[in-house]
Amino acid sequence: MEIIKLHYPNDEKISNIEPSAAALGFFDGLHLGHIDVIDTMKEIAEANGLKKAVMTFDPHPSVVLDPKKQRTTYLTPFDIKMKKLEELDIDYVFVINFSSAFAGLDKDYFVKEYIIGSKIKEVIAGFDYTYGKKGSGTVVDLKQYEEFNTTKVDKHELDDDKVSTTRIREYLDNHDLDKANAALGRAYDIEGIVVQGEKRGRTIGFPTANIEPNYRYFMPAKGSYAVTMTIENDDTVYKGVASVGVKPTFHDNARLTTEVYIFDFSRDIYGENVTIHWHHFVRDEEKFDGIEPLIAAIDSDAKIAREMLQDK
């Protein structure tokens, strides 16, 4: 897969690429709605002998358009999104730097410079895709151009609810992993590295791996979760219970941490890269009145998580 970075002004004209069919969008999460768009693009590309492409932006437009509400955490941070797109057998990813100058572009200029200028012959976009200054361009506008064909992909619904990145973030914020994972079409996953922690878990019979996320992920809400975990260069899928929180039993103003108690595991994995797959919510974070009630709660969490993960 080739990543082609574009900027404004678009001074460097692309000459060494082949014509393509391109899926347009930001694609944070690569959820079922996004996969519908990408699968449609792949079908059209194969039918017309074109390369399979995705055209996206970086950073998220909100960073420029609405700094007070800017989105700086992601379901699939840029590097992860690129990795997942490569797994989807994409040939080209056009990444446009979303700057304030780019945000002010006329919609027709965007089409001519970035779509036509990138040798895109088939455009595939979701029904709500917009482009150009203040999102003035729509899929209907794209259909007016003779230089390429445009295909609109309808919304993907689950239980009469539109699948969207915003909705998935809401699910994660409300401990609703079942709905989040259904919309993603997979278990939500976060990559990180195992770092030194307070080592308190081992003193109470529940040694945990402290995970520092590798990127700026949107984290599930505070609480305990049934998870599976994979370790780089190890094909084994480990089961466990993860805790996201500030350890209120021991701290008043601690930063958010992620710990995983891995079942039936005793290896030293400090410094290892791991991926946590979040399957089910177990309980809210609680402040316990001492060590004994905390131990009892973790023991209960582990039993519940083992049951939840029987089919994993």
mmCIF file with all atom_site columns, C-alpha atoms in Angstrom, residues 16-197:
data_model
loop_
_atom_site.group_PDB
_atom_site.id
_atom_site.type_symbol
_atom_site.label_atom_id
_atom_site.label_alt_id
_atom_site.label_comp_id
_atom_site.label_asym_id
_atom_site.label_entity_id
_atom_site.label_seq_id
_atom_site.pdbx_PDB_ins_code
_atom_site.Cartn_x
_atom_site.Cartn_y
_atom_site.Cartn_z
_atom_site.occupancy
_atom_site.B_iso_or_equiv
_atom_site.pdbx_formal_charge
_atom_site.auth_seq_id
_atom_site.auth_comp_id
_atom_site.auth_asym_id
_atom_site.auth_atom_id
_atom_site.pdbx_PDB_model_num
ATOM 1   C CA . ASN A 1 16  ? 3.529   7.992  -11.158 1.00 0.00 ? 16  ASN A CA 1
ATOM 2   C CA . ILE A 1 17  ? 0.210   6.518  -10.037 1.00 0.00 ? 17  ILE A CA 1
ATOM 3   C CA . GLU A 1 18  ? -2.437  4.612  -11.940 1.00 0.00 ? 18  GLU A CA 1
ATOM 4   C CA . PRO A 1 19  ? -6.133  5.561  -12.205 1.00 0.00 ? 19  PRO A CA 1
ATOM 5   C CA . SER A 1 20  ? -8.167  4.458  -9.213  1.00 0.00 ? 20  SER A CA 1
ATOM 6   C CA . ALA A 1 21  ? -11.549 4.103  -7.598  1.00 0.00 ? 21  ALA A CA 1
ATOM 7   C CA . ALA A 1 22  ? -11.494 5.978  -4.296  1.00 0.00 ? 22  ALA A CA 1
ATOM 8   C CA . ALA A 1 23  ? -13.545 5.808  -1.114  1.00 0.00 ? 23  ALA A CA 1
ATOM 9   C CA . LEU A 1 24  ? -13.825 9.274  0.440   1.00 0.00 ? 24  LEU A CA 1
ATOM 10  C CA . GLY A 1 25  ? -14.095 9.934  4.175   1.00 0.00 ? 25  GLY A CA 1
ATOM 11  C CA . PHE A 1 26  ? -12.268 10.343 7.475   1.00 0.00 ? 26  PHE A CA 1
ATOM 12  C CA . PHE A 1 27  ? -12.905 6.702  8.434   1.00 0.00 ? 27  PHE A CA 1
ATOM 13  C CA . ASP A 1 28  ? -12.177 6.920  12.172  1.00 0.00 ? 28  ASP A CA 1
ATOM 14  C CA . GLY A 1 29  ? -12.980 3.497  13.582  1.00 0.00 ? 29  GLY A CA 1
ATOM 15  C CA . LEU A 1 30  ? -13.390 1.766  10.229  1.00 0.00 ? 30  LEU A CA 1
ATOM 16  C CA . HIS A 1 31  ? -16.840 0.707  11.424  1.00 0.00 ? 31  HIS A CA 1
ATOM 17  C CA . LEU A 1 32  ? -19.482 -1.180 9.431   1.00 0.00 ? 32  LEU A CA 1
ATOM 18  C CA . GLY A 1 33  ? -20.643 1.977  7.646   1.00 0.00 ? 33  GLY A CA 1
ATOM 19  C CA . HIS A 1 34  ? -17.084 2.697  6.541   1.00 0.00 ? 34  HIS A CA 1
ATOM 20  C CA . ILE A 1 35  ? -16.602 -0.905 5.454   1.00 0.00 ? 35  ILE A CA 1
ATOM 21  C CA . ASP A 1 36  ? -19.744 -0.630 3.290   1.00 0.00 ? 36  ASP A CA 1
ATOM 22  C CA . VAL A 1 37  ? -18.142 2.328  1.479   1.00 0.00 ? 37  VAL A CA 1
ATOM 23  C CA . ILE A 1 38  ? -14.784 0.576  1.114   1.00 0.00 ? 38  ILE A CA 1
ATOM 24  C CA . ASP A 1 39  ? -16.316 -2.720 -0.024  1.00 0.00 ? 39  ASP A CA 1
ATOM 25  C CA . THR A 1 40  ? -18.370 -0.860 -2.652  1.00 0.00 ? 40  THR A CA 1
ATOM 26  C CA . MET A 1 41  ? -15.205 0.877  -3.843  1.00 0.00 ? 41  MET A CA 1
ATOM 27  C CA . LYS A 1 42  ? -13.354 -2.444 -4.110  1.00 0.00 ? 42  LYS A CA 1
ATOM 28  C CA . GLU A 1 43  ? -16.145 -3.993 -6.180  1.00 0.00 ? 43  GLU A CA 1
ATOM 29  C CA . ILE A 1 44  ? -16.190 -1.014 -8.553  1.00 0.00 ? 44  ILE A CA 1
ATOM 30  C CA . ALA A 1 45  ? -12.384 -0.959 -8.806  1.00 0.00 ? 45  ALA A CA 1
ATOM 31  C CA . GLU A 1 46  ? -12.203 -4.644 -9.667  1.00 0.00 ? 46  GLU A CA 1
ATOM 32  C CA . ALA A 1 47  ? -15.022 -4.357 -12.216 1.00 0.00 ? 47  ALA A CA 1
ATOM 33  C CA . ASN A 1 48  ? -13.236 -1.497 -13.984 1.00 0.00 ? 48  ASN A CA 1
ATOM 34  C CA . GLY A 1 49  ? -9.611  -2.574 -13.683 1.00 0.00 ? 49  GLY A CA 1
ATOM 35  C CA . LEU A 1 50  ? -8.737  0.306  -11.348 1.00 0.00 ? 50  LEU A CA 1
ATOM 36  C CA . LYS A 1 51  ? -6.500  0.596  -8.312  1.00 0.00 ? 51  LYS A CA 1
ATOM 37  C CA . LYS A 1 52  ? -8.254  0.530  -4.921  1.00 0.00 ? 52  LYS A CA 1
ATOM 38  C CA . ALA A 1 53  ? -7.849  3.842  -3.096  1.00 0.00 ? 53  ALA A CA 1
ATOM 39  C CA . VAL A 1 54  ? -8.991  5.763  -0.035  1.00 0.00 ? 54  VAL A CA 1
ATOM 40  C CA . MET A 1 55  ? -8.898  9.566  0.232   1.00 0.00 ? 55  MET A CA 1
ATOM 41  C CA . THR A 1 56  ? -8.884  10.868 3.791   1.00 0.00 ? 56  THR A CA 1
ATOM 42  C CA . PHE A 1 57  ? -7.733  13.782 5.954   1.00 0.00 ? 57  PHE A CA 1
ATOM 43  C CA . ASP A 1 58  ? -5.320  14.319 8.814   1.00 0.00 ? 58  ASP A CA 1
ATOM 44  C CA . PRO A 1 59  ? -5.853  15.710 11.397  1.00 0.00 ? 59  PRO A CA 1
ATOM 45  C CA . HIS A 1 60  ? -9.592  15.523 12.067  1.00 0.00 ? 60  HIS A CA 1
ATOM 46  C CA . PRO A 1 61  ? -11.323 18.605 10.578  1.00 0.00 ? 61  PRO A CA 1
ATOM 47  C CA . SER A 1 62  ? -12.575 19.646 14.034  1.00 0.00 ? 62  SER A CA 1
ATOM 48  C CA . VAL A 1 63  ? -8.995  20.490 15.048  1.00 0.00 ? 63  VAL A CA 1
ATOM 49  C CA . VAL A 1 64  ? -9.134  23.381 12.565  1.00 0.00 ? 64  VAL A CA 1
ATOM 50  C CA . LEU A 1 65  ? -12.853 24.150 12.390  1.00 0.00 ? 65  LEU A CA 1
ATOM 51  C CA . ASP A 1 66  ? -13.846 23.958 16.061  1.00 0.00 ? 66  ASP A CA 1
ATOM 52  C CA . PRO A 1 67  ? -10.817 24.123 18.399  1.00 0.00 ? 67  PRO A CA 1
ATOM 53  C CA . LYS A 1 68  ? -13.041 24.248 21.508  1.00 0.00 ? 68  LYS A CA 1
ATOM 54  C CA . LYS A 1 69  ? -14.563 20.895 20.578  1.00 0.00 ? 69  LYS A CA 1
ATOM 55  C CA . GLN A 1 70  ? -11.689 19.471 18.587  1.00 0.00 ? 70  GLN A CA 1
ATOM 56  C CA . ARG A 1 71  ? -11.362 15.703 18.342  1.00 0.00 ? 71  ARG A CA 1
ATOM 57  C CA . THR A 1 72  ? -7.854  14.800 19.467  1.00 0.00 ? 72  THR A CA 1
ATOM 58  C CA . THR A 1 73  ? -8.514  11.185 20.457  1.00 0.00 ? 73  THR A CA 1
ATOM 59  C CA . TYR A 1 74  ? -9.449  8.527  17.946  1.00 0.00 ? 74  TYR A CA 1
ATOM 60  C CA . LEU A 1 75  ? -10.975 5.073  17.654  1.00 0.00 ? 75  LEU A CA 1
ATOM 61  C CA . THR A 1 76  ? -8.287  4.320  15.078  1.00 0.00 ? 76  THR A CA 1
ATOM 62  C CA . PRO A 1 77  ? -5.367  6.773  15.365  1.00 0.00 ? 77  PRO A CA 1
ATOM 63  C CA . PHE A 1 78  ? -3.637  7.528  12.061  1.00 0.00 ? 78  PHE A CA 1
ATOM 64  C CA . ASP A 1 79  ? -1.006  4.763  12.168  1.00 0.00 ? 79  ASP A CA 1
ATOM 65  C CA . ILE A 1 80  ? -3.607  2.180  13.197  1.00 0.00 ? 80  ILE A CA 1
ATOM 66  C CA . LYS A 1 81  ? -5.970  3.329  10.454  1.00 0.00 ? 81  LYS A CA 1
ATOM 67  C CA . MET A 1 82  ? -3.190  2.913  7.891   1.00 0.00 ? 82  MET A CA 1
ATOM 68  C CA . LYS A 1 83  ? -2.439  -0.574 9.217   1.00 0.00 ? 83  LYS A CA 1
ATOM 69  C CA . LYS A 1 84  ? -6.089  -1.631 8.997   1.00 0.00 ? 84  LYS A CA 1
ATOM 70  C CA . LEU A 1 85  ? -6.457  -0.172 5.489   1.00 0.00 ? 85  LEU A CA 1
ATOM 71  C CA . GLU A 1 86  ? -3.434  -2.171 4.372   1.00 0.00 ? 86  GLU A CA 1
ATOM 72  C CA . GLU A 1 87  ? -5.105  -5.292 5.792   1.00 0.00 ? 87  GLU A CA 1
ATOM 73  C CA . LEU A 1 88  ? -8.101  -4.409 3.581   1.00 0.00 ? 88  LEU A CA 1
ATOM 74  C CA . ASP A 1 89  ? -5.826  -4.646 0.513   1.00 0.00 ? 89  ASP A CA 1
ATOM 75  C CA . ILE A 1 90  ? -5.935  -0.955 -0.400  1.00 0.00 ? 90  ILE A CA 1
ATOM 76  C CA . ASP A 1 91  ? -3.432  0.168  -3.057  1.00 0.00 ? 91  ASP A CA 1
ATOM 77  C CA . TYR A 1 92  ? -3.312  3.940  -2.457  1.00 0.00 ? 92  TYR A CA 1
ATOM 78  C CA . VAL A 1 93  ? -4.224  6.113  0.515   1.00 0.00 ? 93  VAL A CA 1
ATOM 79  C CA . PHE A 1 94  ? -4.383  9.812  -0.328  1.00 0.00 ? 94  PHE A CA 1
ATOM 80  C CA . VAL A 1 95  ? -3.911  11.731 2.938   1.00 0.00 ? 95  VAL A CA 1
ATOM 81  C CA . ILE A 1 96  ? -4.780  15.418 2.704   1.00 0.00 ? 96  ILE A CA 1
ATOM 82  C CA . ASN A 1 97  ? -3.349  17.691 5.389   1.00 0.00 ? 97  ASN A CA 1
ATOM 83  C CA . PHE A 1 98  ? -6.428  19.423 6.805   1.00 0.00 ? 98  PHE A CA 1
ATOM 84  C CA . SER A 1 99  ? -5.151  22.958 7.421   1.00 0.00 ? 99  SER A CA 1
ATOM 85  C CA . SER A 1 100 ? -7.066  26.213 7.835   1.00 0.00 ? 100 SER A CA 1
ATOM 86  C CA . ALA A 1 101 ? -6.099  27.131 4.258   1.00 0.00 ? 101 ALA A CA 1
ATOM 87  C CA . PHE A 1 102 ? -7.407  23.808 2.955   1.00 0.00 ? 102 PHE A CA 1
ATOM 88  C CA . ALA A 1 103 ? -10.629 24.218 4.960   1.00 0.00 ? 103 ALA A CA 1
ATOM 89  C CA . GLY A 1 104 ? -11.373 27.439 3.095   1.00 0.00 ? 104 GLY A CA 1
ATOM 90  C CA . LEU A 1 105 ? -11.135 25.930 -0.388  1.00 0.00 ? 105 LEU A CA 1
ATOM 91  C CA . ASP A 1 106 ? -13.973 26.287 -2.854  1.00 0.00 ? 106 ASP A CA 1
ATOM 92  C CA . LYS A 1 107 ? -15.687 22.931 -3.389  1.00 0.00 ? 107 LYS A CA 1
ATOM 93  C CA . ASP A 1 108 ? -14.995 22.952 -7.144  1.00 0.00 ? 108 ASP A CA 1
ATOM 94  C CA . TYR A 1 109 ? -11.296 23.630 -6.540  1.00 0.00 ? 109 TYR A CA 1
ATOM 95  C CA . PHE A 1 110 ? -11.144 20.633 -4.188  1.00 0.00 ? 110 PHE A CA 1
ATOM 96  C CA . VAL A 1 111 ? -12.648 18.355 -6.816  1.00 0.00 ? 111 VAL A CA 1
ATOM 97  C CA . LYS A 1 112 ? -10.409 19.534 -9.636  1.00 0.00 ? 112 LYS A CA 1
ATOM 98  C CA . GLU A 1 113 ? -7.148  19.628 -7.666  1.00 0.00 ? 113 GLU A CA 1
ATOM 99  C CA . TYR A 1 114 ? -7.514  16.620 -5.396  1.00 0.00 ? 114 TYR A CA 1
ATOM 100 C CA . ILE A 1 115 ? -9.966  14.190 -7.001  1.00 0.00 ? 115 ILE A CA 1
ATOM 101 C CA . ILE A 1 116 ? -9.398  14.755 -10.711 1.00 0.00 ? 116 ILE A CA 1
ATOM 102 C CA . GLY A 1 117 ? -5.758  15.702 -10.041 1.00 0.00 ? 117 GLY A CA 1
ATOM 103 C CA . SER A 1 118 ? -5.209  12.343 -8.327  1.00 0.00 ? 118 SER A CA 1
ATOM 104 C CA . LYS A 1 119 ? -6.460  10.364 -11.355 1.00 0.00 ? 119 LYS A CA 1
ATOM 105 C CA . ILE A 1 120 ? -9.553  9.150  -9.525  1.00 0.00 ? 120 ILE A CA 1
ATOM 106 C CA . LYS A 1 121 ? -12.071 7.775  -12.035 1.00 0.00 ? 121 LYS A CA 1
ATOM 107 C CA . GLU A 1 122 ? -14.678 6.379  -9.629  1.00 0.00 ? 122 GLU A CA 1
ATOM 108 C CA . VAL A 1 123 ? -15.704 8.190  -6.443  1.00 0.00 ? 123 VAL A CA 1
ATOM 109 C CA . ILE A 1 124 ? -17.493 6.291  -3.691  1.00 0.00 ? 124 ILE A CA 1
ATOM 110 C CA . ALA A 1 125 ? -18.783 8.146  -0.627  1.00 0.00 ? 125 ALA A CA 1
ATOM 111 C CA . GLY A 1 126 ? -21.269 7.804  2.177   1.00 0.00 ? 126 GLY A CA 1
ATOM 112 C CA . PHE A 1 127 ? -24.638 9.526  1.871   1.00 0.00 ? 127 PHE A CA 1
ATOM 113 C CA . ASP A 1 128 ? -23.583 12.288 4.309   1.00 0.00 ? 128 ASP A CA 1
ATOM 114 C CA . TYR A 1 129 ? -20.122 13.045 2.888   1.00 0.00 ? 129 TYR A CA 1
ATOM 115 C CA . THR A 1 130 ? -19.353 16.765 2.520   1.00 0.00 ? 130 THR A CA 1
ATOM 116 C CA . TYR A 1 131 ? -16.350 18.690 1.229   1.00 0.00 ? 131 TYR A CA 1
ATOM 117 C CA . GLY A 1 132 ? -15.224 22.220 0.418   1.00 0.00 ? 132 GLY A CA 1
ATOM 118 C CA . LYS A 1 133 ? -15.601 25.398 2.476   1.00 0.00 ? 133 LYS A CA 1
ATOM 119 C CA . LYS A 1 134 ? -18.061 24.885 5.353   1.00 0.00 ? 134 LYS A CA 1
ATOM 120 C CA . GLY A 1 135 ? -18.964 21.478 3.925   1.00 0.00 ? 135 GLY A CA 1
ATOM 121 C CA . SER A 1 136 ? -20.805 23.107 1.036   1.00 0.00 ? 136 SER A CA 1
ATOM 122 C CA . GLY A 1 137 ? -20.202 20.204 -1.359  1.00 0.00 ? 137 GLY A CA 1
ATOM 123 C CA . THR A 1 138 ? -22.267 17.012 -1.213  1.00 0.00 ? 138 THR A CA 1
ATOM 124 C CA . VAL A 1 139 ? -22.438 13.684 -3.019  1.00 0.00 ? 139 VAL A CA 1
ATOM 125 C CA . VAL A 1 140 ? -25.111 15.207 -5.281  1.00 0.00 ? 140 VAL A CA 1
ATOM 126 C CA . ASP A 1 141 ? -22.588 17.857 -6.354  1.00 0.00 ? 141 ASP A CA 1
ATOM 127 C CA . LEU A 1 142 ? -19.995 15.193 -7.129  1.00 0.00 ? 142 LEU A CA 1
ATOM 128 C CA . LYS A 1 143 ? -22.378 13.538 -9.585  1.00 0.00 ? 143 LYS A CA 1
ATOM 129 C CA . GLN A 1 144 ? -22.206 16.621 -11.832 1.00 0.00 ? 144 GLN A CA 1
ATOM 130 C CA . TYR A 1 145 ? -18.617 15.976 -12.937 1.00 0.00 ? 145 TYR A CA 1
ATOM 131 C CA . GLU A 1 146 ? -17.947 14.113 -16.184 1.00 0.00 ? 146 GLU A CA 1
ATOM 132 C CA . GLU A 1 147 ? -14.348 13.233 -15.334 1.00 0.00 ? 147 GLU A CA 1
ATOM 133 C CA . PHE A 1 148 ? -15.415 10.508 -12.890 1.00 0.00 ? 148 PHE A CA 1
ATOM 134 C CA . ASN A 1 149 ? -18.451 8.516  -11.808 1.00 0.00 ? 149 ASN A CA 1
ATOM 135 C CA . THR A 1 150 ? -19.921 8.904  -8.323  1.00 0.00 ? 150 THR A CA 1
ATOM 136 C CA . THR A 1 151 ? -21.578 6.225  -6.209  1.00 0.00 ? 151 THR A CA 1
ATOM 137 C CA . LYS A 1 152 ? -23.463 7.102  -3.022  1.00 0.00 ? 152 LYS A CA 1
ATOM 138 C CA . VAL A 1 153 ? -23.525 4.482  -0.249  1.00 0.00 ? 153 VAL A CA 1
ATOM 139 C CA . ASP A 1 154 ? -26.546 4.519  2.058   1.00 0.00 ? 154 ASP A CA 1
ATOM 140 C CA . LYS A 1 155 ? -26.271 4.583  5.842   1.00 0.00 ? 155 LYS A CA 1
ATOM 141 C CA . HIS A 1 156 ? -25.668 1.369  7.752   1.00 0.00 ? 156 HIS A CA 1
ATOM 142 C CA . GLU A 1 157 ? -28.181 0.818  10.542  1.00 0.00 ? 157 GLU A CA 1
ATOM 143 C CA . LEU A 1 158 ? -28.235 -1.462 13.578  1.00 0.00 ? 158 LEU A CA 1
ATOM 144 C CA . ASP A 1 159 ? -31.516 -1.630 15.504  1.00 0.00 ? 159 ASP A CA 1
ATOM 145 C CA . ASP A 1 160 ? -32.772 1.402  13.527  1.00 0.00 ? 160 ASP A CA 1
ATOM 146 C CA . ASP A 1 161 ? -29.740 3.406  14.671  1.00 0.00 ? 161 ASP A CA 1
ATOM 147 C CA . LYS A 1 162 ? -27.237 4.841  12.187  1.00 0.00 ? 162 LYS A CA 1
ATOM 148 C CA . VAL A 1 163 ? -23.741 3.447  12.643  1.00 0.00 ? 163 VAL A CA 1
ATOM 149 C CA . SER A 1 164 ? -21.360 6.369  13.119  1.00 0.00 ? 164 SER A CA 1
ATOM 150 C CA . THR A 1 165 ? -18.078 7.196  14.829  1.00 0.00 ? 165 THR A CA 1
ATOM 151 C CA . THR A 1 166 ? -19.844 9.670  17.111  1.00 0.00 ? 166 THR A CA 1
ATOM 152 C CA . ARG A 1 167 ? -22.361 7.054  18.199  1.00 0.00 ? 167 ARG A CA 1
ATOM 153 C CA . ILE A 1 168 ? -19.616 4.500  18.896  1.00 0.00 ? 168 ILE A CA 1
ATOM 154 C CA . ARG A 1 169 ? -17.810 7.037  21.092  1.00 0.00 ? 169 ARG A CA 1
ATOM 155 C CA . GLU A 1 170 ? -21.068 7.551  22.980  1.00 0.00 ? 170 GLU A CA 1
ATOM 156 C CA . TYR A 1 171 ? -21.419 3.790  23.456  1.00 0.00 ? 171 TYR A CA 1
ATOM 157 C CA . LEU A 1 172 ? -17.874 3.557  24.850  1.00 0.00 ? 172 LEU A CA 1
ATOM 158 C CA . ASP A 1 173 ? -18.567 6.506  27.133  1.00 0.00 ? 173 ASP A CA 1
ATOM 159 C CA . ASN A 1 174 ? -21.632 4.717  28.488  1.00 0.00 ? 174 ASN A CA 1
ATOM 160 C CA . HIS A 1 175 ? -20.036 1.287  29.032  1.00 0.00 ? 175 HIS A CA 1
ATOM 161 C CA . ASP A 1 176 ? -22.077 -0.141 26.138  1.00 0.00 ? 176 ASP A CA 1
ATOM 162 C CA . LEU A 1 177 ? -19.372 -2.302 24.605  1.00 0.00 ? 177 LEU A CA 1
ATOM 163 C CA . ASP A 1 178 ? -21.885 -4.692 23.067  1.00 0.00 ? 178 ASP A CA 1
ATOM 164 C CA . LYS A 1 179 ? -23.320 -1.934 20.861  1.00 0.00 ? 179 LYS A CA 1
ATOM 165 C CA . ALA A 1 180 ? -19.912 -0.389 20.178  1.00 0.00 ? 180 ALA A CA 1
ATOM 166 C CA . ASN A 1 181 ? -18.488 -3.710 19.026  1.00 0.00 ? 181 ASN A CA 1
ATOM 167 C CA . ALA A 1 182 ? -21.580 -4.516 16.964  1.00 0.00 ? 182 ALA A CA 1
ATOM 168 C CA . ALA A 1 183 ? -21.183 -1.185 15.139  1.00 0.00 ? 183 ALA A CA 1
ATOM 169 C CA . LEU A 1 184 ? -17.452 -1.745 14.641  1.00 0.00 ? 184 LEU A CA 1
ATOM 170 C CA . GLY A 1 185 ? -17.954 -5.298 13.436  1.00 0.00 ? 185 GLY A CA 1
ATOM 171 C CA . ARG A 1 186 ? -15.159 -6.383 15.801  1.00 0.00 ? 186 ARG A CA 1
ATOM 172 C CA . ALA A 1 187 ? -14.036 -5.927 19.389  1.00 0.00 ? 187 ALA A CA 1
ATOM 173 C CA . TYR A 1 188 ? -12.711 -2.429 20.043  1.00 0.00 ? 188 TYR A CA 1
ATOM 174 C CA . ASP A 1 189 ? -8.929  -2.663 20.290  1.00 0.00 ? 189 ASP A CA 1
ATOM 175 C CA . ILE A 1 190 ? -6.130  -0.527 21.677  1.00 0.00 ? 190 ILE A CA 1
ATOM 176 C CA . GLU A 1 191 ? -2.388  -1.004 21.174  1.00 0.00 ? 191 GLU A CA 1
ATOM 177 C CA . GLY A 1 192 ? 0.031   -0.161 23.952  1.00 0.00 ? 192 GLY A CA 1
ATOM 178 C CA . ILE A 1 193 ? 3.250   -1.020 25.722  1.00 0.00 ? 193 ILE A CA 1
ATOM 179 C CA . VAL A 1 194 ? 3.594   -2.716 29.110  1.00 0.00 ? 194 VAL A CA 1
ATOM 180 C CA . VAL A 1 195 ? 5.182   -0.268 31.562  1.00 0.00 ? 195 VAL A CA 1
ATOM 181 C CA . GLN A 1 196 ? 6.212   -0.288 35.208  1.00 0.00 ? 196 GLN A CA 1
ATOM 182 C CA . GLY A 1 197 ? 3.314   0.366  37.559  1.00 0.00 ? 197 GLY A CA 1
#
